[in-house]
GROMACS .gro file of C-alpha atoms in nm:
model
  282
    1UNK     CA    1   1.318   4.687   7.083
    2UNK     CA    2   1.138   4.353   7.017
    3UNK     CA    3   1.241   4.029   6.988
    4UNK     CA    4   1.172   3.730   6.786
    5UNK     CA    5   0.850   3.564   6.953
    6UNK     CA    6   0.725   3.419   6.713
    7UNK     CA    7   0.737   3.017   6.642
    8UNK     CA    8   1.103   2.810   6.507
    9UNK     CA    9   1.000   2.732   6.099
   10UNK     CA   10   1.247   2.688   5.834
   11UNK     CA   11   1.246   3.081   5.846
   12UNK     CA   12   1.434   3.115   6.142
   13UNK     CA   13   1.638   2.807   6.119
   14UNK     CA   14   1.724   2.967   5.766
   15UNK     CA   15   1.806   3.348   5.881
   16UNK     CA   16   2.000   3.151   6.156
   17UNK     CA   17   2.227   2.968   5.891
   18UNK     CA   18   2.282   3.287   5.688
   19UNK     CA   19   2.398   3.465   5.959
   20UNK     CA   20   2.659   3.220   6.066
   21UNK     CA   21   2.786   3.210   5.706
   22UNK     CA   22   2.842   3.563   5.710
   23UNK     CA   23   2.588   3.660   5.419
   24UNK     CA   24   2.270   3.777   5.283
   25UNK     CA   25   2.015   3.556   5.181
   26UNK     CA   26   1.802   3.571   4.803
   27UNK     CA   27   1.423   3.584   4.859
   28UNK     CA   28   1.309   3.462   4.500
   29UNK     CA   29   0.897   3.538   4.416
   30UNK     CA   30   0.685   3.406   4.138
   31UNK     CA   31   0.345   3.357   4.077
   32UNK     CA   32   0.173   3.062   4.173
   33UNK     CA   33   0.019   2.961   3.838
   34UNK     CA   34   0.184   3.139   3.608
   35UNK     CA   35   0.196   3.068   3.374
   36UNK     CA   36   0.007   2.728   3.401
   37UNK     CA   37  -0.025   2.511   3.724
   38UNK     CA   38   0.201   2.291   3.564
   39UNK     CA   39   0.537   2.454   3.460
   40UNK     CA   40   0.500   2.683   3.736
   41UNK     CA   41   0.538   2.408   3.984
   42UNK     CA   42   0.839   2.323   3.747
   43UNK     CA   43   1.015   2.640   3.808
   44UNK     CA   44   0.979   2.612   4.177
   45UNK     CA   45   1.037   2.275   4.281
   46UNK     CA   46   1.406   2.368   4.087
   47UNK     CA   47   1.443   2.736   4.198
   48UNK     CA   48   1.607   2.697   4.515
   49UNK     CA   49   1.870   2.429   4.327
   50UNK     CA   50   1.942   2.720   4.111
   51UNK     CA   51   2.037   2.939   4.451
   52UNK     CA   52   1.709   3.052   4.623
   53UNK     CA   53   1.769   3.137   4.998
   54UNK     CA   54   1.377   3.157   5.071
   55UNK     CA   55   1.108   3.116   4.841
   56UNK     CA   56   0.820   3.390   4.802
   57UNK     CA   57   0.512   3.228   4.615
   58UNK     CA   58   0.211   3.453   4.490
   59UNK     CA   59  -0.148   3.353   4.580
   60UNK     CA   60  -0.290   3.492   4.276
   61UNK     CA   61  -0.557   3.761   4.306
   62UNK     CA   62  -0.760   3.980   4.069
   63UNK     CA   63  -0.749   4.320   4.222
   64UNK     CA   64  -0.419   4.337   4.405
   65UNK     CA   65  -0.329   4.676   4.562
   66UNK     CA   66   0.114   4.664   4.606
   67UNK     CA   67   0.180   4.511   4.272
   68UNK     CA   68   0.301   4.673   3.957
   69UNK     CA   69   0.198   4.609   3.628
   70UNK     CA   70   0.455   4.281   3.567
   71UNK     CA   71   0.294   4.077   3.862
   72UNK     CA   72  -0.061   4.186   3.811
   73UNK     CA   73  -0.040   4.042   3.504
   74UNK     CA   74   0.136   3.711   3.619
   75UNK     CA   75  -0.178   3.706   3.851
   76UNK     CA   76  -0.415   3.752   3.556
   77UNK     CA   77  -0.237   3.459   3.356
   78UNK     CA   78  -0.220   3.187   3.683
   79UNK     CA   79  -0.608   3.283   3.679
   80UNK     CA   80  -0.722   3.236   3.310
   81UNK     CA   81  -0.497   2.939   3.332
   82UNK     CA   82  -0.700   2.751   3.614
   83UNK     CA   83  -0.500   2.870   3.918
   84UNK     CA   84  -0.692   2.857   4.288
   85UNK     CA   85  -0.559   2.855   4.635
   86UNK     CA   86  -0.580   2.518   4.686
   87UNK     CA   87  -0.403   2.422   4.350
   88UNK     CA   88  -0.108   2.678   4.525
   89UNK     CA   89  -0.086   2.452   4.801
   90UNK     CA   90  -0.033   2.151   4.604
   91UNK     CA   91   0.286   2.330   4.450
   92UNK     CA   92   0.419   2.371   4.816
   93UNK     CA   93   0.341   2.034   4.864
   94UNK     CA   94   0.503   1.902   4.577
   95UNK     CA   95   0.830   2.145   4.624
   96UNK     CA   96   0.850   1.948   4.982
   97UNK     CA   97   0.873   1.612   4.840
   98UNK     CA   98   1.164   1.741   4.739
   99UNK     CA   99   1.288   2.000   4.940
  100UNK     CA  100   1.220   1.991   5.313
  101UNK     CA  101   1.480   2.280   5.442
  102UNK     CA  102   1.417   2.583   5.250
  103UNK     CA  103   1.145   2.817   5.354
  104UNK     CA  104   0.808   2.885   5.196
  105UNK     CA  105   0.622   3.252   5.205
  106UNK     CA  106   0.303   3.270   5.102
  107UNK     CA  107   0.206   3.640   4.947
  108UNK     CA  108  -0.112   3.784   4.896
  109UNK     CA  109  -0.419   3.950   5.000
  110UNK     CA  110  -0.709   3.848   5.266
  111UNK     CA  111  -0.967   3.840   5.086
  112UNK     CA  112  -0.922   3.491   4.931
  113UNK     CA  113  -0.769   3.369   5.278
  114UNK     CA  114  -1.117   3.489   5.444
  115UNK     CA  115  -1.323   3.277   5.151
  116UNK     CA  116  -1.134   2.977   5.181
  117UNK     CA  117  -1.203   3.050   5.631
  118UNK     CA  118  -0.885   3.156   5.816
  119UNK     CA  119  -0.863   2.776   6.002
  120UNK     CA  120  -0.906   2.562   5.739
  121UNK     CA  121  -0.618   2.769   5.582
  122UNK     CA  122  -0.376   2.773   5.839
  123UNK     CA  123  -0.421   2.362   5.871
  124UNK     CA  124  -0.377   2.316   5.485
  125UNK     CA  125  -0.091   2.550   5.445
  126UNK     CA  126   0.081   2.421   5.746
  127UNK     CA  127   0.043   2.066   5.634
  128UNK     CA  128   0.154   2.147   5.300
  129UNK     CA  129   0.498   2.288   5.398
  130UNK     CA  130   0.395   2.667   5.400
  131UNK     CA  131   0.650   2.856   5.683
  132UNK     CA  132   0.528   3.196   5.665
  133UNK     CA  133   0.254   3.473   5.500
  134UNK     CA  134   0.264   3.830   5.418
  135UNK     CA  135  -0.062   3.970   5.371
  136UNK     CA  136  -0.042   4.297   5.249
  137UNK     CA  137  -0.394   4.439   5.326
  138UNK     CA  138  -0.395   4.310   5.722
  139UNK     CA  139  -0.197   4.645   5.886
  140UNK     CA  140  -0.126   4.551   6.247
  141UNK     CA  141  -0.432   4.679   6.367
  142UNK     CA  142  -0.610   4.390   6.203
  143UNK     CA  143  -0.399   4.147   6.389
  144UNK     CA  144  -0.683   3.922   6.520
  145UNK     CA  145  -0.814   3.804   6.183
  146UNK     CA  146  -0.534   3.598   6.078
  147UNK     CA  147  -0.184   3.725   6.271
  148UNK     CA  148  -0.252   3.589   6.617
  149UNK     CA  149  -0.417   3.309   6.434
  150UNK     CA  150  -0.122   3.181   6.217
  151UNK     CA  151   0.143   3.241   6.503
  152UNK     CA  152  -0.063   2.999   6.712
  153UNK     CA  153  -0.062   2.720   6.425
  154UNK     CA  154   0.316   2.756   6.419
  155UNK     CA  155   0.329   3.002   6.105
  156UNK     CA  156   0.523   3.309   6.094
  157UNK     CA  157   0.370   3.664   6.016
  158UNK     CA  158   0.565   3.929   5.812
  159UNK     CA  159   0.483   4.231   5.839
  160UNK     CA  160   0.561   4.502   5.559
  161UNK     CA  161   0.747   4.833   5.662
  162UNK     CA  162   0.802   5.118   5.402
  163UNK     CA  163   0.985   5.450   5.388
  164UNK     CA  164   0.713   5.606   5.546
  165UNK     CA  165   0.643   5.384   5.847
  166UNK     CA  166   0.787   5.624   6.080
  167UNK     CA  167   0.984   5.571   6.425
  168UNK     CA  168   0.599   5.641   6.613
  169UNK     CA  169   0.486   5.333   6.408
  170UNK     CA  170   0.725   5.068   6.347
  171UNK     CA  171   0.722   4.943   6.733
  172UNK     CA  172   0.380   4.868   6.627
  173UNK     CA  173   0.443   4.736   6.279
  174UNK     CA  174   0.714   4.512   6.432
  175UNK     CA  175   0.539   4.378   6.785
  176UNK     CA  176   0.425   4.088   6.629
  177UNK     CA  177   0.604   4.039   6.321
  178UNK     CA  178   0.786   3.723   6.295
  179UNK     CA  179   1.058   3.584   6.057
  180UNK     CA  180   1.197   3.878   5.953
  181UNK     CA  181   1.053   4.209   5.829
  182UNK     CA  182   1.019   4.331   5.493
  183UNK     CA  183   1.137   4.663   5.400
  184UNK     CA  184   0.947   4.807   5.057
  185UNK     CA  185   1.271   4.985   4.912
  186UNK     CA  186   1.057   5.254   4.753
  187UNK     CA  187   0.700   5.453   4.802
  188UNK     CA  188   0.527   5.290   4.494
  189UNK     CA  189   0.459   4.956   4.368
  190UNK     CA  190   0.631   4.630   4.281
  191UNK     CA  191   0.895   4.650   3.963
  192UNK     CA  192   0.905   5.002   3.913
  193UNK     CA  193   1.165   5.281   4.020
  194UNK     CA  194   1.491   5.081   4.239
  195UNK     CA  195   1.627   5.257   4.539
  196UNK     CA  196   1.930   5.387   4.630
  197UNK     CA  197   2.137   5.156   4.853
  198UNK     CA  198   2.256   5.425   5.062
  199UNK     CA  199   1.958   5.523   5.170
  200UNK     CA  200   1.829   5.144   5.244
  201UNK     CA  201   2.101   5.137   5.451
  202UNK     CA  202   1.941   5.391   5.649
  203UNK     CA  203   1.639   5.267   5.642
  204UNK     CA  204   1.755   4.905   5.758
  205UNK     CA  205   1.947   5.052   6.065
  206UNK     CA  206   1.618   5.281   6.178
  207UNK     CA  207   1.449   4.928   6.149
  208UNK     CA  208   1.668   4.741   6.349
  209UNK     CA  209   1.653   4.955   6.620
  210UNK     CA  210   1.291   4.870   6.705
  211UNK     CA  211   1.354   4.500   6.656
  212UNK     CA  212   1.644   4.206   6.642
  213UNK     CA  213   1.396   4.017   6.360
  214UNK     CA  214   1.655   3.975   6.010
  215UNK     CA  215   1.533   4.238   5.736
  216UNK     CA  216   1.449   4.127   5.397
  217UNK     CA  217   1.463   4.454   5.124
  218UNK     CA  218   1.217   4.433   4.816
  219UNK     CA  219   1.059   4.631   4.525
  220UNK     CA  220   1.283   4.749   4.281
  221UNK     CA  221   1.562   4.467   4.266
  222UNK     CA  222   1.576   4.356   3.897
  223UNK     CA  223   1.994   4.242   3.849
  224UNK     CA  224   2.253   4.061   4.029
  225UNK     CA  225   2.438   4.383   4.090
  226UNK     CA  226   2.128   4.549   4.236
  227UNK     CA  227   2.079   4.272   4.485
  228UNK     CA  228   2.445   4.251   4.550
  229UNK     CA  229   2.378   4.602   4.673
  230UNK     CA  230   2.126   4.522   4.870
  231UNK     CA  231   2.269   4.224   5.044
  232UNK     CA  232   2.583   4.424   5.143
  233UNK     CA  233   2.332   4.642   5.406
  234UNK     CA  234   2.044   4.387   5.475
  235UNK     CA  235   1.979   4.034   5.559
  236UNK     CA  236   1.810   3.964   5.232
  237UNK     CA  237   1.740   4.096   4.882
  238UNK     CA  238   1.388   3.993   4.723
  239UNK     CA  239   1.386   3.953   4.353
  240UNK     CA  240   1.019   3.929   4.188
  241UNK     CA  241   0.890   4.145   3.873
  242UNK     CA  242   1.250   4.071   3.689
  243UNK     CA  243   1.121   3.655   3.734
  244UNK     CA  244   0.813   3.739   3.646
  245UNK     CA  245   0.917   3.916   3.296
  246UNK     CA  246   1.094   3.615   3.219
  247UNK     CA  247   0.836   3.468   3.196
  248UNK     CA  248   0.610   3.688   3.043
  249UNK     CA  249   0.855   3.789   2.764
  250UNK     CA  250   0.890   3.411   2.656
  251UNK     CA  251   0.590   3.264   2.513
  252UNK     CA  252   0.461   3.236   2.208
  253UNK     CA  253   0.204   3.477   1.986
  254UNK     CA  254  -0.067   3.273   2.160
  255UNK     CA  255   0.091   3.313   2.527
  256UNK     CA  256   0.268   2.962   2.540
  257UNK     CA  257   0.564   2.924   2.745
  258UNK     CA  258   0.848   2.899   2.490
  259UNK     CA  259   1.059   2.573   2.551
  260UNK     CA  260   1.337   2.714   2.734
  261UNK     CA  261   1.139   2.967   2.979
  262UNK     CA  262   1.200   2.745   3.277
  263UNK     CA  263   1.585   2.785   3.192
  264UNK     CA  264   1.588   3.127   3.162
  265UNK     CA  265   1.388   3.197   3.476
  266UNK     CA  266   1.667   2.950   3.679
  267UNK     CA  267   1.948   3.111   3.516
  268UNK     CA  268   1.833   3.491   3.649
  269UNK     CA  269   1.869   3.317   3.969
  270UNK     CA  270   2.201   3.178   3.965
  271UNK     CA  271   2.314   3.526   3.881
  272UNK     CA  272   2.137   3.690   4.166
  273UNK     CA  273   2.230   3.401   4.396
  274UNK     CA  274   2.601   3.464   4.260
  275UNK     CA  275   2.565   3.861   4.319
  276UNK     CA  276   2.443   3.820   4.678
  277UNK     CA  277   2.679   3.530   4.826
  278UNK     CA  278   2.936   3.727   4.667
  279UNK     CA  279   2.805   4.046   4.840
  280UNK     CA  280   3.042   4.105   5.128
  281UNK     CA  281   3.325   3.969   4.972
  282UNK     CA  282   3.495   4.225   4.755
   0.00000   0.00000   0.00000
């Protein structure tokens, strides 16, 4: 089994406090951008008031390869409207003005990351409050190009597992994963079929055998009940393509944001955040 190497952010401190409590935590993901710069940093300077345990943010990207149809299209709208990777930093930035405890995750693909050069990245997300990454095209074998490099700035790495990361590959999926590890519920993409909770169970016990890092469960959670479900058998449930829709179902004819988007996105998470504190209670 491995153990957690990696460096002390507001990840671990957070996984830390969640276990003490007794609970699961709510991993919340939107779209950087979407969709505008501005009401998007709205949504989540508030969205850990509204019950966010972590926060997941999207570095939008044209040709994505894990997500579904909702959040390619929440990619598609941060772009048109003006969003870039160093306009996503300024969100973090501005969410830390006001919010220096909860963690930050930064999702996405290399690409970008490689553009913008892997050191001048790690320094600007670092400074701008940025705790972790998950970049879903870097397997482990690619650890050098930004891994290594991020756990030595003082970042954690999270590494994706999946149903079919077998017991011959998750030691190496997990050697050098820090924060916690996130399990994709289901062999597909983001906001499509949900998984059974018995069988995450499963698949979160098989994890934690080859490491002591918390597991966070994703892809497919869309209600408060779902996530309760989750959160009963893992350390966190992540919540994305449901956000997302809210936001995508609420503008105008012309793709405005109607007035009360930001509302309806927060109140989807105090419902989740009420499903999964509530979790091992009843």
């Amino acid at each position: 089994m491995t153990t957690q190497t990696g460096p002390e952010t507001r990840i671990t401190r957070k996984f830390a406090e969640l276990k003490a409590e007794g609970r699961a935590g709510l991993v919340t993901f939107l779209t950087a951008g979407d969709p505008s710069p501005e009401l998007s940093e709205q949504i989540i300077v508030e969205i850990a008031e509204a019950g966010a345990d972590l926060i997941e943010i999207g570095m939008p990207f044209s040709d994505p390869m894990a997500d579904g149809p909702a959040i390619q299209a929440s990619s598609l709208r941060a772009l048109k409207a003006g969003m870039t990777l160093p306009k996503t930093l300024d969100i973090v930035r501005a969410f830390r003005k006001r919010d220096n405890d909860t963690p930050i995750v930064l999702m996405g693909y290399y690409n970008p990351i490689y553009i913008y050069g892997v050191d001048r990245f790690l320094a600007d997300a670092k400074e701008a409050g940025v705790d972790g990454l998950i970049v879903v095209d870097l397997p482990p074998e690619e650890e050098g190009e930004l891994c290594l490099p991020a756990l030595k700035a003082g970042i954690n790495f999270i590494y994706l597992t999946a149903p079919t990361t077998d017991d011959a590959r998750l030691p190496k999926v997990v050697r050098h994963a820090s924060g916690f590890v996130y399990y994709v519920s289901i062999t597909g993409i983001t906001g499509t079929k949900s998984a059974d909770a018995g069988d995450v169970a499963a698949s979160v016990a098989r994890i934690r055998r080859h490491t002591d890092l918390p597991v966070a469960v994703g892809f497919g959670i869309k209600t408060p009940d779902q996530a309760a479900a989750i959160a009963r058998v893992s350390d966190a449930a992540v919540v994305g393509s449901a956000l997302v829709g809210i936001i995508a179902e609420n503008r105008d004819p012309s793709g405005v944001p109607l007035p009360d988007t930001k509302d309806k996105v927060l109140d989807l998470v105090k419902a989740l955040a009420a499903g999964v504190r509530g979790a091992r209670n009843g």
